[in-house]
Short mmCIF file of C-alpha atoms in Angstrom, two decimals:
data_model
loop_
_atom_site.label_atom_id
_atom_site.label_comp_id
_atom_site.label_asym_id
_atom_site.label_seq_id
_atom_site.Cartn_x
_atom_site.Cartn_y
_atom_site.Cartn_z
CA MET A 265 -78.26 72.26 -98.58
CA GLN A 266 -74.78 71.35 -99.14
CA LYS A 267 -73.57 72.56 -95.67
CA LYS A 268 -76.35 70.00 -94.20
CA CYS A 269 -74.87 67.27 -96.31
CA ILE A 270 -71.72 67.91 -94.89
CA ILE A 271 -72.70 67.90 -91.34
CA LEU A 272 -74.77 64.97 -92.01
CA GLY A 273 -71.94 63.07 -93.63
CA LEU A 274 -69.70 64.19 -90.64
CA ALA A 275 -72.17 62.95 -88.07
CA ILE A 276 -72.15 59.83 -89.77
CA LEU A 277 -68.55 59.51 -89.93
CA ILE A 278 -68.46 60.44 -86.28
CA LEU A 279 -71.33 57.71 -85.22
CA GLY A 280 -69.20 55.16 -87.08
CA LEU A 281 -66.20 55.93 -85.56
CA VAL A 282 -67.75 55.65 -82.22
CA GLY A 283 -69.29 52.50 -83.36
CA CYS A 284 -66.21 50.94 -84.43
CA SER A 285 -64.56 52.12 -81.06
CA SER A 286 -67.28 50.51 -79.24
CA ASN A 287 -66.87 47.48 -81.05
CA ASN A 288 -63.08 47.32 -80.33
CA ASN A 289 -63.61 48.34 -76.34
CA PRO A 290 -64.76 44.58 -75.70
CA THR A 291 -61.46 43.03 -77.22
CA SER A 292 -59.59 45.60 -75.30
CA LYS A 293 -61.11 45.03 -71.77
CA GLU A 294 -60.43 41.13 -72.54
CA THR A 295 -56.99 42.15 -73.63
CA GLN A 296 -56.52 44.52 -70.66
CA GLU A 297 -58.07 41.74 -68.53
CA ALA A 298 -55.92 39.03 -69.95
CA ALA A 299 -52.82 41.48 -69.67
CA ALA A 300 -53.80 42.09 -65.79
CA ASP A 301 -54.41 38.42 -65.13
CA ASP A 302 -50.79 37.74 -66.97
CA SER A 303 -49.67 40.40 -64.74
CA ARG A 304 -50.92 38.96 -61.74
CA GLU A 305 -49.63 35.53 -62.19
CA THR A 306 -46.09 37.12 -62.84
CA VAL A 307 -46.21 39.11 -60.23
CA THR A 308 -47.66 36.07 -58.11
CA GLU A 309 -44.86 33.91 -59.56
CA LYS A 310 -42.31 36.63 -58.93
CA GLU A 311 -43.65 36.78 -55.11
CA GLU A 312 -43.55 32.83 -54.97
CA ILE A 313 -39.81 33.04 -56.77
CA SER A 314 -38.95 35.77 -54.08
CA ASP A 315 -40.54 33.76 -51.37
CA ASP A 316 -38.73 30.34 -52.46
CA ALA A 317 -35.48 32.28 -52.66
CA ASP A 318 -36.30 34.04 -49.67
CA GLN A 319 -36.62 30.79 -47.58
CA LYS A 320 -33.89 29.01 -49.39
CA ALA A 321 -31.80 32.05 -48.37
CA GLU A 322 -33.34 31.22 -44.83
CA GLU A 323 -32.66 27.50 -44.56
CA PRO A 324 -28.70 27.90 -44.51
CA GLU A 325 -29.19 30.44 -42.05
CA ARG A 326 -31.51 28.42 -39.75
CA ASN A 327 -29.26 25.30 -40.57
CA LYS A 328 -26.62 27.41 -39.41
CA ALA A 329 -28.28 28.70 -36.26
CA ASP A 330 -29.24 24.54 -35.66
CA VAL A 331 -25.74 24.13 -35.80
CA LYS A 332 -24.50 26.33 -33.80
CA SER A 333 -27.03 25.50 -31.26
CA GLN A 334 -26.17 21.85 -31.29
CA GLU A 335 -22.54 22.59 -31.00
CA ALA A 336 -23.34 24.86 -28.19
CA ASP A 337 -25.29 22.38 -26.37
CA GLU A 338 -22.48 19.97 -27.20
CA GLU A 339 -19.97 22.36 -25.49
CA LEU A 340 -22.36 22.82 -22.57
CA LYS A 341 -22.82 19.16 -22.08
CA GLU A 342 -18.96 18.87 -22.23
CA ASP A 343 -18.80 22.13 -19.56
CA ARG A 344 -21.57 20.84 -17.88
CA PRO A 345 -21.18 16.76 -17.21
CA ASP A 346 -24.50 14.87 -16.30
CA GLU A 347 -25.26 13.75 -12.81
CA ASN A 348 -23.82 10.36 -12.91
CA GLU A 349 -20.61 12.00 -14.03
CA GLN A 350 -20.86 14.66 -11.50
CA GLU A 351 -21.30 12.12 -8.71
CA THR A 352 -18.29 9.98 -10.07
CA ASP A 353 -16.40 13.12 -10.11
CA ILE A 354 -17.34 14.13 -6.34
CA GLU A 355 -16.55 10.60 -5.34
CA THR A 356 -13.45 10.64 -7.34
CA GLY A 357 -12.56 13.91 -5.53
CA THR A 358 -13.45 12.30 -1.86
CA ASP A 359 -11.11 9.46 -2.46
CA GLU A 360 -8.27 11.81 -3.52
CA ALA A 361 -8.80 13.90 -0.61
CA GLU A 362 -8.85 10.56 1.40
CA ILE A 363 -5.67 9.43 -0.34
CA THR A 364 -3.94 12.96 0.52
CA GLY A 365 -4.61 12.22 4.10
CA GLU A 366 -3.67 8.74 4.00
CA GLU A 367 -0.26 10.11 2.34
CA GLN A 368 -0.13 12.89 5.44
CA ASP A 369 -0.78 10.06 7.70
CA ASP A 370 2.00 8.25 6.09
CA ALA A 371 4.34 11.38 6.02
CA ALA A 372 3.70 11.59 10.08
CA PHE A 373 4.68 7.88 10.11
CA LEU A 374 8.13 8.72 8.69
CA SER A 375 8.61 11.22 11.34
CA PRO A 376 10.68 9.54 14.23
CA ALA A 377 9.01 11.86 16.69
CA SER A 378 5.35 10.74 15.66
CA SER A 379 3.17 9.36 18.08
CA GLU A 380 1.04 7.74 15.25
CA TYR A 381 1.09 3.89 14.25
CA GLU A 382 -0.83 1.46 12.59
CA ILE A 383 -1.39 -1.71 14.37
CA GLU A 384 -0.60 -5.28 12.77
CA LYS A 385 -2.21 -8.28 14.52
CA ILE A 386 -1.57 -12.12 13.36
CA GLU A 387 -3.78 -14.79 14.81
CA LYS A 388 -4.69 -18.78 14.93
CA ALA A 389 -7.90 -20.15 16.29
CA GLY A 390 -9.08 -23.94 17.09
CA GLU A 391 -11.77 -25.07 18.35
CA TRP A 392 -10.97 -24.12 22.14
CA THR A 393 -7.81 -22.33 21.40
CA GLU A 394 -7.23 -19.08 20.07
CA ILE A 395 -3.75 -16.98 19.90
CA SER A 396 -2.91 -13.69 18.60
CA ALA A 397 -0.12 -11.33 18.55
CA GLU A 398 -0.57 -7.42 17.95
CA TYR A 399 2.47 -4.87 17.52
CA PRO A 400 2.58 -1.14 16.31
CA VAL A 401 4.10 0.07 12.97
CA PHE A 402 5.51 3.56 12.94
CA GLY A 403 6.55 3.68 9.25
CA ILE A 404 10.66 3.40 10.48
CA LYS A 405 11.81 0.85 8.78
CA GLU A 406 14.41 -0.54 11.14
CA ALA A 407 12.69 -0.16 13.90
CA ASP A 408 9.13 -1.77 12.63
CA LYS A 409 11.18 -4.68 11.72
CA ALA A 410 12.61 -5.47 15.02
CA ILE A 411 9.42 -5.06 16.54
CA GLU A 412 7.80 -7.25 14.42
CA MET A 413 10.48 -9.82 15.05
CA GLU A 414 9.72 -9.22 19.09
CA ALA A 415 6.08 -9.95 18.37
CA MET A 416 6.51 -12.94 16.00
CA LYS A 417 9.07 -14.45 18.74
CA TYR A 418 5.84 -14.56 21.51
CA PHE A 419 3.37 -15.61 18.82
CA GLU A 420 5.49 -19.03 17.65
CA GLU A 421 6.03 -19.79 21.52
CA PHE A 422 2.15 -19.77 21.61
CA GLU A 423 1.93 -22.05 18.37
CA THR A 424 4.44 -24.48 19.76
CA GLU A 425 1.74 -25.20 22.62
CA PHE A 426 -1.28 -24.43 20.71
CA GLU A 427 -2.20 -28.22 19.80
CA GLU A 428 -1.50 -29.48 23.46
CA ASN A 429 -3.27 -26.68 24.86
CA GLU A 430 -6.32 -27.47 22.36
CA LYS A 431 -6.68 -30.92 23.66
CA GLU A 432 -6.46 -29.88 27.04
CA LEU A 433 -9.36 -27.12 26.95
CA ALA A 434 -11.05 -29.60 24.97
CA GLU A 435 -11.31 -31.94 27.89
CA ILE A 436 -12.60 -29.41 30.27
CA SER A 437 -14.85 -27.51 27.66
CA TYR A 438 -13.32 -24.37 28.04
CA GLU A 439 -12.42 -21.89 25.47
CA GLY A 440 -8.72 -20.10 26.16
CA GLY A 441 -5.41 -19.32 24.82
CA GLU A 442 -2.67 -16.96 24.77
CA SER A 443 -2.65 -13.25 23.41
CA LEU A 444 0.04 -10.39 22.92
CA SER A 445 -0.93 -6.55 23.04
CA PHE A 446 1.06 -3.65 23.98
CA GLU A 447 0.53 -0.30 26.12
CA GLU A 448 0.88 3.06 24.37
CA PRO A 449 4.42 3.40 23.01
CA THR A 450 6.90 6.29 23.78
CA VAL A 451 8.58 7.38 20.49
CA THR A 452 11.41 10.22 20.24
CA ASP A 453 14.20 11.52 17.91
CA GLU A 454 16.14 8.55 19.41
CA TYR A 455 14.11 5.76 20.18
CA VAL A 456 11.14 4.06 20.43
CA SER A 457 9.84 2.42 23.53
CA LEU A 458 6.94 -0.21 24.61
CA MET A 459 5.40 -2.76 26.82
CA PHE A 460 4.10 -5.95 25.27
CA MET A 461 1.16 -7.26 27.68
CA GLN A 462 0.63 -11.07 27.63
CA VAL A 463 -2.18 -12.84 28.89
CA MET A 464 -2.77 -16.52 29.20
CA ASP A 465 -6.02 -18.29 30.07
CA PHE A 466 -6.04 -21.90 30.17
CA GLY A 467 -9.11 -22.34 32.90
CA GLY A 468 -7.15 -22.13 35.89
CA PRO A 469 -7.95 -19.90 39.00
CA HIS A 470 -7.29 -16.81 37.39
CA PRO A 471 -5.32 -15.55 33.93
CA PHE A 472 -1.85 -15.12 33.99
CA PHE A 473 -0.10 -11.85 32.94
CA TYR A 474 3.09 -11.19 31.76
CA GLN A 475 4.92 -7.81 30.54
CA HIS A 476 7.91 -7.68 28.25
CA PRO A 477 9.41 -4.26 27.78
CA PHE A 478 10.73 -3.32 24.57
CA ASN A 479 13.33 -0.16 23.42
CA TYR A 480 15.01 0.29 20.31
CA ASP A 481 17.38 2.67 19.29
CA LEU A 482 16.42 4.37 16.29
CA LYS A 483 20.19 6.22 15.82
CA ASN A 484 22.19 3.22 16.01
CA HIS A 485 19.76 0.51 14.74
CA LYS A 486 19.81 -1.69 17.96
CA GLU A 487 17.79 -2.77 20.82
CA LEU A 488 18.82 -0.68 24.12
CA THR A 489 19.99 -2.24 27.14
CA ILE A 490 20.70 -0.87 30.78
CA GLN A 491 24.40 -0.55 29.69
CA ASP A 492 23.55 2.19 27.39
CA PHE A 493 22.27 4.48 30.00
CA VAL A 494 24.51 3.41 33.32
CA LYS A 495 28.28 3.89 32.99
CA ASP A 496 29.80 1.20 35.29
CA GLU A 497 28.98 -1.18 38.32
CA SER A 498 29.42 1.64 40.77
CA GLN A 499 26.51 4.01 39.07
CA LEU A 500 24.58 0.44 38.93
CA SER A 501 25.11 -0.03 42.59
CA ASN A 502 23.81 3.63 43.03
CA LEU A 503 20.88 2.89 41.01
CA GLY A 504 19.89 -0.10 42.95
CA ASP A 505 20.03 1.79 46.37
CA LEU A 506 17.84 4.25 44.64
CA ILE A 507 15.00 2.02 43.80
CA TYR A 508 15.24 0.60 47.09
CA SER A 509 14.63 3.54 49.09
CA LYS A 510 11.80 4.18 46.12
CA LEU A 511 10.01 0.83 46.73
CA GLU A 512 10.64 0.16 50.62
CA ASN A 513 7.71 1.66 51.91
CA GLU A 514 5.21 0.84 49.18
CA GLY A 515 2.63 -1.28 50.78
CA PRO A 516 3.18 -4.53 51.87
CA GLU A 517 6.93 -5.84 53.18
CA LEU A 518 8.85 -6.77 49.97
CA ASP A 519 10.69 -9.74 50.95
CA MET A 520 12.68 -10.09 47.98
CA LEU A 521 13.29 -6.22 47.39
CA GLU A 522 17.15 -6.56 48.31
CA GLU A 523 17.98 -9.05 46.40
CA ALA A 524 15.90 -7.75 43.22
CA THR A 525 18.25 -4.40 43.60
CA GLN A 526 21.46 -5.75 43.65
CA PRO A 527 24.27 -4.46 41.58
CA GLU A 528 23.60 -6.91 38.90
CA TRP A 529 22.92 -5.96 35.01
CA ASP A 530 20.39 -8.49 34.86
CA ASN A 531 18.07 -7.02 37.60
CA PHE A 532 17.65 -3.85 35.58
CA GLN A 533 17.04 -5.00 32.12
CA ARG A 534 13.27 -4.81 32.45
CA PHE A 535 12.36 -1.08 31.63
CA VAL A 536 10.69 1.50 29.27
CA LEU A 537 11.48 4.94 28.30
CA THR A 538 9.70 7.91 28.72
CA GLU A 539 10.67 11.00 27.12
CA ASP A 540 13.01 11.98 30.16
CA SER A 541 13.00 9.02 32.39
CA ILE A 542 13.42 5.32 32.99
CA ILE A 543 10.36 3.27 34.40
CA PHE A 544 12.03 -0.24 35.47
CA HIS A 545 9.19 -2.98 35.81
CA TYR A 546 9.07 -5.80 38.31
CA GLU A 547 6.54 -8.90 37.82
CA HIS A 548 4.53 -11.09 39.88
CA TYR A 549 6.75 -13.10 42.28
CA GLU A 550 9.90 -10.55 41.44
CA LEU A 551 9.40 -8.71 44.89
CA GLY A 552 6.83 -10.75 46.53
CA PRO A 553 3.83 -12.93 46.54
CA TYR A 554 1.54 -13.00 43.48
CA ALA A 555 -1.07 -11.15 45.65
CA TYR A 556 1.32 -8.17 45.79
CA GLY A 557 0.90 -7.42 42.23
CA VAL A 558 3.47 -5.93 39.63
CA PHE A 559 5.48 -2.90 40.67
CA ASP A 560 7.47 0.01 38.19
CA VAL A 561 9.43 2.35 39.71
CA GLU A 562 10.35 5.88 37.68
CA VAL A 563 13.92 7.36 37.81
CA THR A 564 14.30 10.51 35.84
CA PHE A 565 17.46 11.13 33.84
CA ASP A 566 18.50 13.92 35.87
CA GLU A 567 18.16 11.74 38.65
CA LEU A 568 20.41 8.68 37.30
CA ASN A 569 23.02 11.66 36.19
CA GLU A 570 23.55 12.48 39.58
CA LEU A 571 24.20 8.72 40.75
#
């Protein structure tokens, strides 16, 4: 009986403990659930903090990358100019090439033996009359000045007759005038030689043509004459005979040939030079009628030295 009571008491005690434990479980679960929620919130906050930290950490990197990218773009733009700049550069490069070419041409002009030259032209025009003069420019200072003065001499002669010719041409309603041009010059280390060509057209039966030779000594800076090539009158006489023999069988009989080849210095002043010869020139009427034309006679330097 006593044992049963003890067992019953123990059973009641156990049941009581179980009941207490059972009564405490809801609180424990709530506590655990709250703790779990807190834990989750903490974890979430930590994750958010971590994400924020990572984001903040990444932002400087991205900013650095963006800055580097921008710097790279700017450098690329500097290294690779836009199309307009490229076109400008291309055009500039072309101009520089042209300037270089012009400088090379100028350098060529400075060489006395160069056949290159520029052409200068002066002109004046009225209602009925026009006058002009062209002459070459080689880039040889003294020679260029002498050639310019020679061309200006003829142009100034044209000007003195300009007003009178303007009136006369207006009366017949004819457009005319005077012009000076030149044939291809010869240029060596020693001289420049050219023939000026003058044309006068004032409404007559035909224009008038005149040729004016000009020879310039590059070493002594003076105009060349026949005395620079013929030593004395004896050699001059032989030169006259040589020219006579070269012309006596040229077409019709030249009535004035003998007179034109007499040993007088003035008879041999009209000439131009090549690299190895002298070409003597005779205008209309100098050897015969106008219809006979003009005559040129070439005498080589070798022939001249044998006289």
